[in-house]
Every structure is written in structure tokens, then in C-alpha cells.
Coordinates of C-alpha atoms in Angstrom, one line a residue:
Chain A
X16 CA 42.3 95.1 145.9
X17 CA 40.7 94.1 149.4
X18 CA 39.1 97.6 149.5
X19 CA 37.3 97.3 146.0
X20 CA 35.8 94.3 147.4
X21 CA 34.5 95.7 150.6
X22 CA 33.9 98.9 148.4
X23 CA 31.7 96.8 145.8
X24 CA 29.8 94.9 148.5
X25 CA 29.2 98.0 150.1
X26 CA 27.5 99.3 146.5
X27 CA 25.6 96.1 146.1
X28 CA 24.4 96.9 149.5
X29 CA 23.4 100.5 148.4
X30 CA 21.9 99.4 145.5
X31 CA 19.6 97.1 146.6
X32 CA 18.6 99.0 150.1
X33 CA 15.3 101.4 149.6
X34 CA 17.2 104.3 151.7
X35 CA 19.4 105.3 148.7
X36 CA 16.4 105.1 146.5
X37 CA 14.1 107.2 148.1
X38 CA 17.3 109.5 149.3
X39 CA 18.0 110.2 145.8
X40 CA 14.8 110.7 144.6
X41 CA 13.3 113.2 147.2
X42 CA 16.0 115.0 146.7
X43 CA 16.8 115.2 142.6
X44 CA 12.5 116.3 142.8
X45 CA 13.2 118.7 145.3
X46 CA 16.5 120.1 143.6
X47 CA 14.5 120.2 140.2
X48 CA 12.1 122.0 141.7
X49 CA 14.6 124.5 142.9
X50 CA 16.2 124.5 139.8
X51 CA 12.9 125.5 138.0
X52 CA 12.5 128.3 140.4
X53 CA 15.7 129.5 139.7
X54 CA 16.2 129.5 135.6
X55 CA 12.1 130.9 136.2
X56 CA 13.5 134.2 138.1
X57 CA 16.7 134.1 136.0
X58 CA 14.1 134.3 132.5
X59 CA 12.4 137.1 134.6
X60 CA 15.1 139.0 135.1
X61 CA 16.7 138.4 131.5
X62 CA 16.1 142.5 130.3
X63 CA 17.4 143.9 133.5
X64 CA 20.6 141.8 133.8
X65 CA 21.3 143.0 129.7
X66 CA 21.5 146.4 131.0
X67 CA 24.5 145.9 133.2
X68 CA 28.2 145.9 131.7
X69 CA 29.4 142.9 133.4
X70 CA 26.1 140.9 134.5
X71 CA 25.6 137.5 136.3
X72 CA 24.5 135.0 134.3
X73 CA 22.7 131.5 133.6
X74 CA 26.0 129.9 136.0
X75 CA 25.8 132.5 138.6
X76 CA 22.2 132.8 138.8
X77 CA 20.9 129.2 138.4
X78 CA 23.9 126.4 137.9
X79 CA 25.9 127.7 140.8
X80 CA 22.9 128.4 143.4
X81 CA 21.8 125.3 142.1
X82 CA 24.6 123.7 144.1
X83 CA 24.5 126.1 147.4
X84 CA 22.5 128.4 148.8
X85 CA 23.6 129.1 152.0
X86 CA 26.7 130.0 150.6
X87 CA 26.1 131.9 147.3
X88 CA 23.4 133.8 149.1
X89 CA 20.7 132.5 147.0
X90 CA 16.6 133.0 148.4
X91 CA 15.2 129.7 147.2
X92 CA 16.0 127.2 149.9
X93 CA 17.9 124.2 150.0
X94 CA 21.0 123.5 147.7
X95 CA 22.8 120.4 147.5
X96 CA 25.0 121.2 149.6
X97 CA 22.5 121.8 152.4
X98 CA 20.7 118.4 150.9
X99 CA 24.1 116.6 151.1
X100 CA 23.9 117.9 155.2
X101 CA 20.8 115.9 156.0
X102 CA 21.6 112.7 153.2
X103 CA 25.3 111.8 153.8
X104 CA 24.7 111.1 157.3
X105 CA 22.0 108.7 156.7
X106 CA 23.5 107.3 153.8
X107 CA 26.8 107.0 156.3
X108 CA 25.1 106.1 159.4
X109 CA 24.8 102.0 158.5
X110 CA 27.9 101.6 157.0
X111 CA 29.8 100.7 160.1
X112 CA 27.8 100.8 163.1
X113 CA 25.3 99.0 161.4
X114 CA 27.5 95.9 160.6
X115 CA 28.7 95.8 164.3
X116 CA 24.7 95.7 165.2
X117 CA 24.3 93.1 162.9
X118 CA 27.6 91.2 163.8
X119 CA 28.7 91.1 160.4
X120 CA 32.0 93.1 161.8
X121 CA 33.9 91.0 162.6
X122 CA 33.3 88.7 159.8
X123 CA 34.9 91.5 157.5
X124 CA 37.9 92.0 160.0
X125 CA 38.3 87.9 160.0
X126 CA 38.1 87.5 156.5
X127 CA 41.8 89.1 156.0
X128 CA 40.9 92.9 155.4
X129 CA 42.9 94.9 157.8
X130 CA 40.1 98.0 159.1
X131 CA 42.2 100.4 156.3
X132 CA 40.9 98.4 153.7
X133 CA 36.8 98.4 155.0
X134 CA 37.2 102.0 156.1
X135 CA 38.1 102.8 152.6
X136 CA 36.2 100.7 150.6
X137 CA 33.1 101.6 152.5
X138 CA 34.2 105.3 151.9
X139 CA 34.7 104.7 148.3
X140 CA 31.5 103.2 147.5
X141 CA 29.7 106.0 149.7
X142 CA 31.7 108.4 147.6
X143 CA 30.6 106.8 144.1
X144 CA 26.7 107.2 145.3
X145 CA 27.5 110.9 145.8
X146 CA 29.3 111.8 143.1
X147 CA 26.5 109.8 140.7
X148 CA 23.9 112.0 142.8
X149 CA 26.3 115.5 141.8
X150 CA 26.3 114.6 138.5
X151 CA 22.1 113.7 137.7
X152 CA 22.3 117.3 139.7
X153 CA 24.7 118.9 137.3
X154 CA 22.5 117.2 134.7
X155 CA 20.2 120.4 134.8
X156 CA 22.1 123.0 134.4
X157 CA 24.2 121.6 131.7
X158 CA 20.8 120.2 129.6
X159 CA 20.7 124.0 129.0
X160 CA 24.2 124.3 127.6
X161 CA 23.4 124.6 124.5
X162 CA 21.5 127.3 124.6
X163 CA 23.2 129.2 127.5
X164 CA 26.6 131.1 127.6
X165 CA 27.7 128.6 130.2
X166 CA 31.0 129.8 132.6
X167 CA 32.6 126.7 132.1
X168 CA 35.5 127.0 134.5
X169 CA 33.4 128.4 137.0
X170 CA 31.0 125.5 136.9
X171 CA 34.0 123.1 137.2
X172 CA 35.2 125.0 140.5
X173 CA 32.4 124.8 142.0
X174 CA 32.1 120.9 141.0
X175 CA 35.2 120.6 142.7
X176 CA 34.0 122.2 146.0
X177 CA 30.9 120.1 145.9
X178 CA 33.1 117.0 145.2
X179 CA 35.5 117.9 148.3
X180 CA 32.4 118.7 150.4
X181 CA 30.8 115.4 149.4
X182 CA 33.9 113.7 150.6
X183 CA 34.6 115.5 153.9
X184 CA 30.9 114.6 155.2
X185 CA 31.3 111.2 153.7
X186 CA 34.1 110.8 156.0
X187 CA 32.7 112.6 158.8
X188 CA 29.4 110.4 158.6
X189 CA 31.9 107.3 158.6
X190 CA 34.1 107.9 161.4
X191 CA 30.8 108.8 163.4
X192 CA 29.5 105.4 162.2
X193 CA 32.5 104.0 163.6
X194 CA 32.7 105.2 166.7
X195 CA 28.6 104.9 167.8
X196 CA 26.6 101.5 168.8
X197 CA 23.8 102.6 167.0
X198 CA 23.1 104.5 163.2
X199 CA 20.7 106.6 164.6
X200 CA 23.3 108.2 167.0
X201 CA 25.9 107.8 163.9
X202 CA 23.9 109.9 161.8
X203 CA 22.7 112.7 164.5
X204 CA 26.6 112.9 165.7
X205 CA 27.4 113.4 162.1
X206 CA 24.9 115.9 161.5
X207 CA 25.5 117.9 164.2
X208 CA 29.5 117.6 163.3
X209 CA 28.5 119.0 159.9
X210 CA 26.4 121.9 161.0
X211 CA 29.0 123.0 163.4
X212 CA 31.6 123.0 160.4
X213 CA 29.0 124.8 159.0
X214 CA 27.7 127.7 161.3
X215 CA 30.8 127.5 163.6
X216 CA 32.0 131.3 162.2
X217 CA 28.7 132.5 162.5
X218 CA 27.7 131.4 165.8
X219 CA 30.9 133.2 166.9
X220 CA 30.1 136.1 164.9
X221 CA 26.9 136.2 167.0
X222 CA 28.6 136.0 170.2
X223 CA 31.0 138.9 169.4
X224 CA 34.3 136.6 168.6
X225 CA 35.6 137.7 165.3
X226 CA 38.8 134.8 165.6
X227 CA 40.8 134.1 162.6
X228 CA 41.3 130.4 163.8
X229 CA 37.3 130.3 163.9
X230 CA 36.9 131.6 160.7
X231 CA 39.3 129.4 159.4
X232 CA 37.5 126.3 160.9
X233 CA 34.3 127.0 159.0
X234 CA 33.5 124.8 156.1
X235 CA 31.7 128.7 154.6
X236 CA 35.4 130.1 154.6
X237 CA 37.0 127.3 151.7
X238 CA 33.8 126.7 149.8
X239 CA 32.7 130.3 149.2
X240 CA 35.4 130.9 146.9
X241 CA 35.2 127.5 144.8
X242 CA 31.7 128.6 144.3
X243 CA 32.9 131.8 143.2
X244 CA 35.3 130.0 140.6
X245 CA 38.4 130.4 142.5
X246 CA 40.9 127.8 143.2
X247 CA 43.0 128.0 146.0
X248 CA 45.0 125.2 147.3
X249 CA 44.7 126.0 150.8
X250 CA 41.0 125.8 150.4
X251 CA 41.7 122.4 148.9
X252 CA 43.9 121.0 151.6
X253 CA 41.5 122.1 154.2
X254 CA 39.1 119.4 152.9
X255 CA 42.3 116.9 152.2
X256 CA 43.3 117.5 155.4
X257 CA 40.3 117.1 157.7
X258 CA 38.6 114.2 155.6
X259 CA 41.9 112.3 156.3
X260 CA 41.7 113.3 159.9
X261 CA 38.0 111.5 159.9
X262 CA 38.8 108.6 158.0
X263 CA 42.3 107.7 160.3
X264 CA 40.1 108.5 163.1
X265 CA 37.5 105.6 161.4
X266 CA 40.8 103.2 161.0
X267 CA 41.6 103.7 163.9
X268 CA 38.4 102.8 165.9
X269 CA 38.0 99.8 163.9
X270 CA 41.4 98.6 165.2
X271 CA 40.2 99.1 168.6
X272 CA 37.4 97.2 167.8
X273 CA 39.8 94.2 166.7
X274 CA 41.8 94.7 170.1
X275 CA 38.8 95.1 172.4
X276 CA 37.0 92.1 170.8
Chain B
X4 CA 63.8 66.3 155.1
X5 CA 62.2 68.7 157.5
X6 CA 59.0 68.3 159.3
X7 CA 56.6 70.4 158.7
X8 CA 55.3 73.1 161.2
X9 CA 51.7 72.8 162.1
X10 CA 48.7 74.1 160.9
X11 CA 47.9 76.1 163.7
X12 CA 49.7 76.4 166.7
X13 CA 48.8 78.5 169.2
X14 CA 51.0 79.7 172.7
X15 CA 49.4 81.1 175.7
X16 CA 47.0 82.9 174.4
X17 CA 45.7 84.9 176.8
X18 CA 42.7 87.7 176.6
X19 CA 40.6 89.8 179.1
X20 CA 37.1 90.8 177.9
X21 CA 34.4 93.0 180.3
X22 CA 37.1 92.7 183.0
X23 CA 37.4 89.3 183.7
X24 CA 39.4 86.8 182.2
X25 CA 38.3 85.0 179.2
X26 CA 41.1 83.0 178.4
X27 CA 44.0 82.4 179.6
X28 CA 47.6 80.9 178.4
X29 CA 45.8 78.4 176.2
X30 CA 48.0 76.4 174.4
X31 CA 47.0 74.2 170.9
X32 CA 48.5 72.3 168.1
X33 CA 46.3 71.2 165.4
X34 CA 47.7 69.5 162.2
X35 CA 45.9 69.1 159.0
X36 CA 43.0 66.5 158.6
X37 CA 42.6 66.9 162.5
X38 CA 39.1 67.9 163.5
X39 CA 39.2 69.3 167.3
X40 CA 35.9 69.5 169.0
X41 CA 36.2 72.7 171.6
X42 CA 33.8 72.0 174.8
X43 CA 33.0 73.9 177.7
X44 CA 29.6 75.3 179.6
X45 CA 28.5 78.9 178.5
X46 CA 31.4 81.6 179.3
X47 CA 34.2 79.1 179.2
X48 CA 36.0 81.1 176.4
X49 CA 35.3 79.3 173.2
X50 CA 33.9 81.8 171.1
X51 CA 36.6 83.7 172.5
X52 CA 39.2 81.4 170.9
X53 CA 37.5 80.8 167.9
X54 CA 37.6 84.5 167.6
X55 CA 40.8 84.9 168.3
X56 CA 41.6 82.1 165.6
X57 CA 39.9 83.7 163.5
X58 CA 41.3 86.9 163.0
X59 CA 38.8 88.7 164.5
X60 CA 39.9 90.2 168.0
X61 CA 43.1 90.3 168.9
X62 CA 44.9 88.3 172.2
X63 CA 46.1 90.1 174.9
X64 CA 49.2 88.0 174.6
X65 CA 50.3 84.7 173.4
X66 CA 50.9 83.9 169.6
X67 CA 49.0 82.2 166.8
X68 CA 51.2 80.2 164.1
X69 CA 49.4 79.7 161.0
X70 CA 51.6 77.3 159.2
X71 CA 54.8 78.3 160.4
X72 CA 54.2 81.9 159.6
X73 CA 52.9 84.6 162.9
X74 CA 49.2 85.2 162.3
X75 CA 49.3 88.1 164.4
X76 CA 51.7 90.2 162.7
X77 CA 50.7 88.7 159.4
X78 CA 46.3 88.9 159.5
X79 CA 46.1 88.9 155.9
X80 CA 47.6 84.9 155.9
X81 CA 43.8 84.0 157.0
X82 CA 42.2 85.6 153.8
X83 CA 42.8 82.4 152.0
X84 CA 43.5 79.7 154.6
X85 CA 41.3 80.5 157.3
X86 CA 36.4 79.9 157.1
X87 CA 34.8 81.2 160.0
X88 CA 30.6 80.4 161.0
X89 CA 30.7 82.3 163.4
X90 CA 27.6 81.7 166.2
X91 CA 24.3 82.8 164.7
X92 CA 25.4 83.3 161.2
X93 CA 25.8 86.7 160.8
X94 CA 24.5 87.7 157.4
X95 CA 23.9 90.8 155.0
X96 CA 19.3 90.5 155.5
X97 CA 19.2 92.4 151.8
X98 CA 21.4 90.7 150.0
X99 CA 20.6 87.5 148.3
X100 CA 22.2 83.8 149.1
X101 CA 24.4 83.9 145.8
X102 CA 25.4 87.6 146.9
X103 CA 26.6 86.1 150.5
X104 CA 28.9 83.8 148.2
X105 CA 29.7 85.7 146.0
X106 CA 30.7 88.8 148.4
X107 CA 32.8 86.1 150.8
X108 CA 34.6 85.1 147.5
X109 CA 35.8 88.3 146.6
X110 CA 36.9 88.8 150.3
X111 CA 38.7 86.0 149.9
X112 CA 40.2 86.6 146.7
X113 CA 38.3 84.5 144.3
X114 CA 37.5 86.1 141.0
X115 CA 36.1 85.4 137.9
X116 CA 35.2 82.2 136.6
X117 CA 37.1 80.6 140.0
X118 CA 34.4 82.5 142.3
X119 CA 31.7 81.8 140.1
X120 CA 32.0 77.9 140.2
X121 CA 33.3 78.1 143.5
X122 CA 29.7 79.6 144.4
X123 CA 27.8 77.0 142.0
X124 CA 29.4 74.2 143.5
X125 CA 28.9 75.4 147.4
X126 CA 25.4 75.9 146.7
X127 CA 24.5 72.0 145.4
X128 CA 26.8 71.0 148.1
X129 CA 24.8 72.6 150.9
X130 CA 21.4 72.2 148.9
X131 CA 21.0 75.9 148.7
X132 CA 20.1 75.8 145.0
X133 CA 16.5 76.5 145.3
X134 CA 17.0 79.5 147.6
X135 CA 20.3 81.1 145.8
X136 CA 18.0 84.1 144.9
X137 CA 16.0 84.5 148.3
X138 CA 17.1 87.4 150.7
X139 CA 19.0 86.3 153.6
X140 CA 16.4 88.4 155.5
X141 CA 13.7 86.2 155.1
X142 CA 15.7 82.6 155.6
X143 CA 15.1 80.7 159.1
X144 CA 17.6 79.8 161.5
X145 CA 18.7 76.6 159.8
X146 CA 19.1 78.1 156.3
X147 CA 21.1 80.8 157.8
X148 CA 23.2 78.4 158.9
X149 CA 24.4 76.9 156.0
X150 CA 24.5 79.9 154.0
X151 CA 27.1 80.8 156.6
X152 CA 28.4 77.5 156.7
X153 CA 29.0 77.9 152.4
X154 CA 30.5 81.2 153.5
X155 CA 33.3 79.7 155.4
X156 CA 33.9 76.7 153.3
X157 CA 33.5 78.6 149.6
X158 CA 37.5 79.1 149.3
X159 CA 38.4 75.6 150.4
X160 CA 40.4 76.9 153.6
X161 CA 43.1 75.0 155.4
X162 CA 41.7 76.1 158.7
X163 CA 38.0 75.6 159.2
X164 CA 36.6 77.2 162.6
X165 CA 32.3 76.2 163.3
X166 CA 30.7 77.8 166.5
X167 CA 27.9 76.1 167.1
X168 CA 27.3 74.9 163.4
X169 CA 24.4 72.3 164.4
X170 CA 22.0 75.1 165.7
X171 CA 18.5 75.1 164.9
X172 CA 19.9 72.2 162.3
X173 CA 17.3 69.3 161.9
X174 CA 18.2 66.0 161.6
X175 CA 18.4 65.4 158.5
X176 CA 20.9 68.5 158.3
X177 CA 23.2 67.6 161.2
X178 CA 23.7 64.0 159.6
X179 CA 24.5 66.0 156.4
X180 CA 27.0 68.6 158.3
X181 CA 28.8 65.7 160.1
X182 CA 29.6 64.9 156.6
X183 CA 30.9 67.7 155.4
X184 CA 33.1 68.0 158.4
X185 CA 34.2 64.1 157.7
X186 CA 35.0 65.3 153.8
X187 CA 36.9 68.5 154.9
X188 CA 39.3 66.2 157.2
X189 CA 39.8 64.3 154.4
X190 CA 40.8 66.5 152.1
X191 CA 43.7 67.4 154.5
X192 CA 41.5 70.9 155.5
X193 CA 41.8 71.0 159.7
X194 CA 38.3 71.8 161.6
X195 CA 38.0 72.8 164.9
X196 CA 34.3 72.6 165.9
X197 CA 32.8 74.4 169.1
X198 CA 29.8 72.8 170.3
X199 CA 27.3 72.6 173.2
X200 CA 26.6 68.8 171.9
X201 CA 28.3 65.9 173.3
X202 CA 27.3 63.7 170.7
X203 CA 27.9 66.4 168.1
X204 CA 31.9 65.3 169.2
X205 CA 32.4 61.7 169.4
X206 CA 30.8 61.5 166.0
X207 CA 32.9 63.5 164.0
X208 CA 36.2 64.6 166.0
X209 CA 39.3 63.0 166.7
X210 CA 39.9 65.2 169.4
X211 CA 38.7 67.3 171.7
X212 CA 39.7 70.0 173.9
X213 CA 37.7 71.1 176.9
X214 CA 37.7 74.9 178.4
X215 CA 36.7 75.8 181.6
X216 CA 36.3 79.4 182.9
X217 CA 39.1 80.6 180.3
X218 CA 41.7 77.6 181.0
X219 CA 42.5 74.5 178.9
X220 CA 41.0 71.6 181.7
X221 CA 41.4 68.4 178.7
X222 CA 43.2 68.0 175.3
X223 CA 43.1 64.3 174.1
X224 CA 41.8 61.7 171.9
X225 CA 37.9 61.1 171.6
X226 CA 36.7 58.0 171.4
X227 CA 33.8 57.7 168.1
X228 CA 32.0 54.7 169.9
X229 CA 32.4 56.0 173.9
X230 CA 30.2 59.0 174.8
X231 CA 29.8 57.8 178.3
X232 CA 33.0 58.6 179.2
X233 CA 33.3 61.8 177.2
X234 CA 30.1 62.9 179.4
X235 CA 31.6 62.4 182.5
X236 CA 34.9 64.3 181.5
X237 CA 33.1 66.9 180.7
X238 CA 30.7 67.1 183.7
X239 CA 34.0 66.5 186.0
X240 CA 35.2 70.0 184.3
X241 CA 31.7 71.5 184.1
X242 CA 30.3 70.9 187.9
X243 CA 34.4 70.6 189.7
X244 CA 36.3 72.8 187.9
X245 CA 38.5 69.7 187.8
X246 CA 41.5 69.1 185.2
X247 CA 41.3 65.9 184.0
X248 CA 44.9 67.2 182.1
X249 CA 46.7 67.5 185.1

């Protein structure tokens, strides 16, 4: 119960701040842009694709890339997922470090909550703007339903990817906002967290290390195949297990700040 | 029959902060209806205590009682018992006056038709009616002050901890806030008061405890009608580092 309160303060904070606004709305334009782009080369390349046997279609060649491109190999720029890079973090990046600026902290820690309950309400109502941002971004795609031969259960693996990467770089962006004096540094430690995550295979690749436990680190490895449609619960306890890891290391900072004072 | 335990009773606390110490083995009793005005010159460890208190930071050692029960091991015990103004009234700048309440009250466990009234009736006690819909942001000092000061008293606590509540108050406000403090006592609510303002004490405490570079130098009555001699206890402390207690 003490975490939906700090969780529904948090969104009442969300709500009425212009950052989430203006976050959400350059970004829905930008990803409606790209998803114009993409059902535009998708028409275009209607005749070809009914000549193959086994064909993408609309869900692998617009409601999928719609969600990734870095990792579904698509041209046009920018999927959500590379959105979700740049927006979590300054969506994150006030939550915590912000309220110790503004020395509202310890108010919350006095007022009973123990720093489980404001870690995790702050993460939940973080984790409500994102998924409310997924699904206006799903919105597209599925508009078309109707008159599309939709892969329904490749759609929802891949909404289960975003989901779990949503919620891993929610937590990263909070324990970073934990741990910094300042949002700014919150949200550039964050980024730079998730970029690593991101690139740290390939930047090995590059150097001529081809490590299993490198590959394994890389956020690519366990959401290429959720894009793809495929399930695998190792894939899903890799995100389990690392956005715990960020949110006990948030917990856990915020009890420091209780003992340092 | 039993007597009661205290309200708060508090054992050696003792706490280190930026390496040097900020408080040490401070021991306090304060019953119900009592209101304790904490004095000491800048750095003497009140906000320290009043943090502590609180629930905010955490001693290095010592205990807390809150009614019997062990604060420390039990933090959730201040949710409903314990306000806080804290110095400077830290608020929320986007969120409105009647958000501030209404976010505090579900903090503290108020819900529904409870919070609600709760908030209605802090706001025409503190006069904050006209401004329930303005941002925080945009208040001044004073009104900042008593939005924090309906923060801390919205859930009718049994423990009420002000630090520095008469800051950028102006008269007409101070006379009103001594008031307040006067109707808190007397609803059997305890209010321990930290103040730079002599006069602020001996017109509304009973009591007052004066720190001096992190120790407890006085703990005794006040007298409403004698500030003369409260002024030169205090200096004593202030300019001789001399316990008055001893």
C-alpha cells in the first residue's frame, strides 16, 4: 500500500511536469513518421514479396521494425527501443536524485515508507508512463489489423521484449538516480549504462574478442529473438534478473542515505 | 494500573555527520501535551535530532521509544504518529497546495473521505483556502511554510517535530502558529519545537532543552513570563560552553 502512494504521487508528478509531455510527443511524431516510412516501403514492395513462398509480411516488415531497428536490421532509423535509450533516462533522472536536490527525501523516508516502498513505487509509476507510451506505439500497427494478416503471436513476443526492455532501463535510470547528486549526471550515467548493454558484444566484436560471457551480457543477445517471436525463458530472466539487480542496488542506496543522514 | 511509557523517549543517541560529532548520548523524555522548545547556536545538532526523531537518518547509536515500542527497528510506527516541517519546507514546486495534502495523506494512510476532510479542514485552519490550487512553485517563504506546517499536522500525529516553523512568518502568522502549537498540546498531541527565537520559547513551551556542540547543556522548565533569565541560560551555553545541567 505505501508504494502505490509514492507510486501515484510520483504519476501526479509525471502528469503535471512538461518533460513527459513533450517526451511523449516528439517521440509518438517521430515514431509515426517512421511508421509511415515503413508500411510506405512495405505497399512498395507488396508484388515482389507475393512472389516468395514464405514471405515477410505487414508484422515483420512494419509492426516489428516499428519497435527496433537496431535489432531487426531495419534502414529507417530510430525504433522505440532506441527512443526508449535516450527517454527513460530523462524520464528516470528526477525521480530520486531530484527529490534529494530538492530535500523532499527525506520527507518521504520520514513519513514511514521504508526506501523499498519509494524505490518501487517510483519504479512502478515510471513503468506505467512507458507501457502507456508502448501501447499509443502499438496503436499503429494494430489500426491496420483489420485489413492486414497480422502475426499475432509474434507481435505479442515482441511486446513482451519491449515491455522487459522498458523495465530494465527503468530500473537502470533509477538506481542511477539514486546513486548521483544531480539528474543530469543520473541520466548521462544511465545512458551510457544502456548503451554499453547495448553495443557491449559489438565493441568486442570489433576488438577481436568473440567471448560467450560478452555475448551473453548484451542486451542484442535476449531481445533479438523476442523480436523474432521466440520465447525463451532464459532471455526472460536475463531482464528479471538484472532489473532486480538495479532496483536492490536503488534500495539499497537509499538506505545509505537514511544511515549517512 | 500501569503507567504509561512515554511518548518519546530517547537514550544516548549519538550520530557522527561530515566527521565530526553532531550529537552525542542525548537523552529525552517527552510526554503527551508537553511542548519542548530545542535551543542551541547554528551547528549545535538540532536539526540533527529532529531528524533523527523524525525517522529520517538513522543514529549511530542510542535508541528512540515511540510509545513504548523501538522506533528504530519499527520506522513504520511514525507513519501515523509522527508530522515533520522540516527547515525550509521542502515541497513538490509542480504540484498544487491541495496536492501537498493530499500526497502527505496518503503517505500517511488517510484515504477516502478521511483524507479529503482531513485536507479541507487543514486548509481553513491554516488559511490556505485561497491558494489550495496555486503551485507550490510560485508560494513565498511564509506560505511555504504553512503548507508544510498542514503537511505535518494533516494526520493529527501524537508526535509533532517544527524546525524553525516561524521563518519568514510575519506577525500576524507567528501569533497564529503559537496557537496552533497551544491547541496541539491540548489535544494531548506532544510538540517539540527547534527555534533560533528566544521569545518564540517562553511563549509557547513548557520546556526547553538546550544543545551545545552535539551535547544536552539544559533540560528544564521555562518560565512563560521570564525571558531574561532564559537569555542568559542560553548565552551561558552559547558564548561558555557551560552546562547549566550539571
Amino acid at each position: 500500500m505505501s508504494a502505490l502512494a509514492v507510486a501515484r504521487l510520483e504519476l501526479r508528478r509525471l502528469f503535471v511536469r512538461p518533460l513527459g509531455w513533450v517526451l511523449g510527443a516528439l517521440t509518438l511524431g517521430e515514431l509515426a513518421w517512421r511508421f509511415v516510412l515503413l508500411l510506405g516501403n512495405f505497399l512498395a514492395a507488396q508484388v515482389r514479396l507475393a512472389a516468395l513462398p514464405a514471405g515477410p509480411g505487414y508484422t515483420d516488415l512494419v509492426a516489428v521494425p516499428l519497435l527496433s531497428s537496431l535489432f531487426t536490421g531495419s534502414l529507417v532509423p530510430f525504433g522505440l527501443t532506441e527512443l526508449a535509450l535516450l527517454v527513460v533516462p530523462l524520464l528516470t533522472m528526477s525521480s530520486l536524485a531530484g527529490e534529494r536536490g530538492n530535500g523532499t527525501l527525506p520527507l518521504l523516508l520520514a513519513s514511514g515508507q521504508s526506501p523499498a516502498d519509494i524505490v518501487l513505487g517510483k519504479y512502478l509509476a515510471t513503468l506505467a508512463w512507458l507501457v502507456a507510451w508502448l501501447a499509443l506505439v502499438l496503436a499503429m500497427p494494430l489500426s491496420l489489423a483489420h485489413g492486414t494478416t497480422l502475426d499475432w503471436g509474434k507481435l505479442a513476443a515482441a511486446t513482451i521484449g519491449l515491455v522487459l526492455v522498458l523495465a530494465l532501463l527503468a530500473a537502470i535510470g533509477l538506481a542511477c538516480s539514486a546513486f548521483a547528486s544531480h539528474p543530469a549526471i543520473a541520466a548521462t550515467a544511465a545512458l551510457v549504462i544502456a548503451l554499453a548493454l547495448c553495443c557491449v558484444n559489438l565493441g568486442a566484436q570489433a576488438a577481436g574478442v568473440d567471448s560467450g560471457v560478452i555475448h551473453w551480457l548484451a542486451l542484442g543477445t535476449h531481445l533479438e529473438p523476442l523480436l523474432r517471436g521466440l520465447v525463451d525463458t532464459t532471455d526472460v530472466l536475463w531482464f528479471v534478473l538484472l532489473t532486480a539487480l538495479a532496483l536492490a542496488l536503488a534500495i539499497r542506496r537509499l538506505d545509505a542515505d537514511r544511515e549517512r543522514g | 494500573m500501569t503507567t504509561p511509557p512515554p511518548l518519546l523517549q530517547i537514550d544516548r543517541l549519538t550520530r557522527q555527520r561530515a566527521g565530526r560529532m553532531a550529537l552525542q548520548d542525548l537523552c529525552l523524555t517527552v510526554q503527551r501535551g508537553d511542548v519542548l522548545g530545542l535551543l542551541g547556536v547554528n551547528g549545535a545538532g538540532k536539526s540533527t535530532t529532529l531528524g533523527m526523531i523524525a525517522g529520517a537518518m538513522r543514529p549511530d547509536s542510542g535508541s528512540i521509544r515511540l510509545g513504548g515500542e523501538d522506533f528504530l527497528e519499527h520506522p513504520e510506527l511514525g507513519r501515523g504518529r509522527i508530522g515533520w516541517l522540516p527547515e525550509r519546507a521542502p515541497l513538490w514546486p509542480e504540484l498544487t497546495v491541495r496536492e501537498h495534502l493530499q500526497a502527505h495523506g496518503r503517505l500517511r494512510g488517510l484515504r477516502g473521505t478521511a483524507l479529503a476532510s482531513a485536507c479541507d479542514a487543514m486548509l481553513e485552519r491554516l488559511e490556505l483556502v485561497p491558494m489550495a490550487r496555486r503551485l507550490a512553485g510560485v508560494l513565498s517563504q511564509g506560505q511555504r511554510q504553512r503548507v508544510g506546517l498542514a503537511c505535518a499536522m494533516l494526520h493529527r500525529p501524537d508526535l509533532l517535530i517544527l524546525d524553525e516553523p516561524a521563518n519568514a512568518l510575519d506577525p500576524v502568522q507567528v501569533a497564529a502558529l503559537r496557537q496552533l502549537i497551544r491547541e496541539e498540546a491540548a489535544r494531548g498531541a506532544a510538540v517539540i519545537l527547534s527555534t533560533h527565537l528566544l521569545a518564540e520559547v517562553t511563549a509557547v513551551c513548557g520546556r526547553v532543552a538546550i544543545l551545545h556542540e552535539g551535547r544536552l547543556r539544559h533540560d528544564g522548565p521555562v518560565d512563560a513570563a521570564d525571558l531574561p533569565t532564559l537569555e542568559r541560560q542560553f548565552f551561558d551555553i552559547a558564548m561558555n560552553g557551560r552546562s547549566l545541567a550539571a
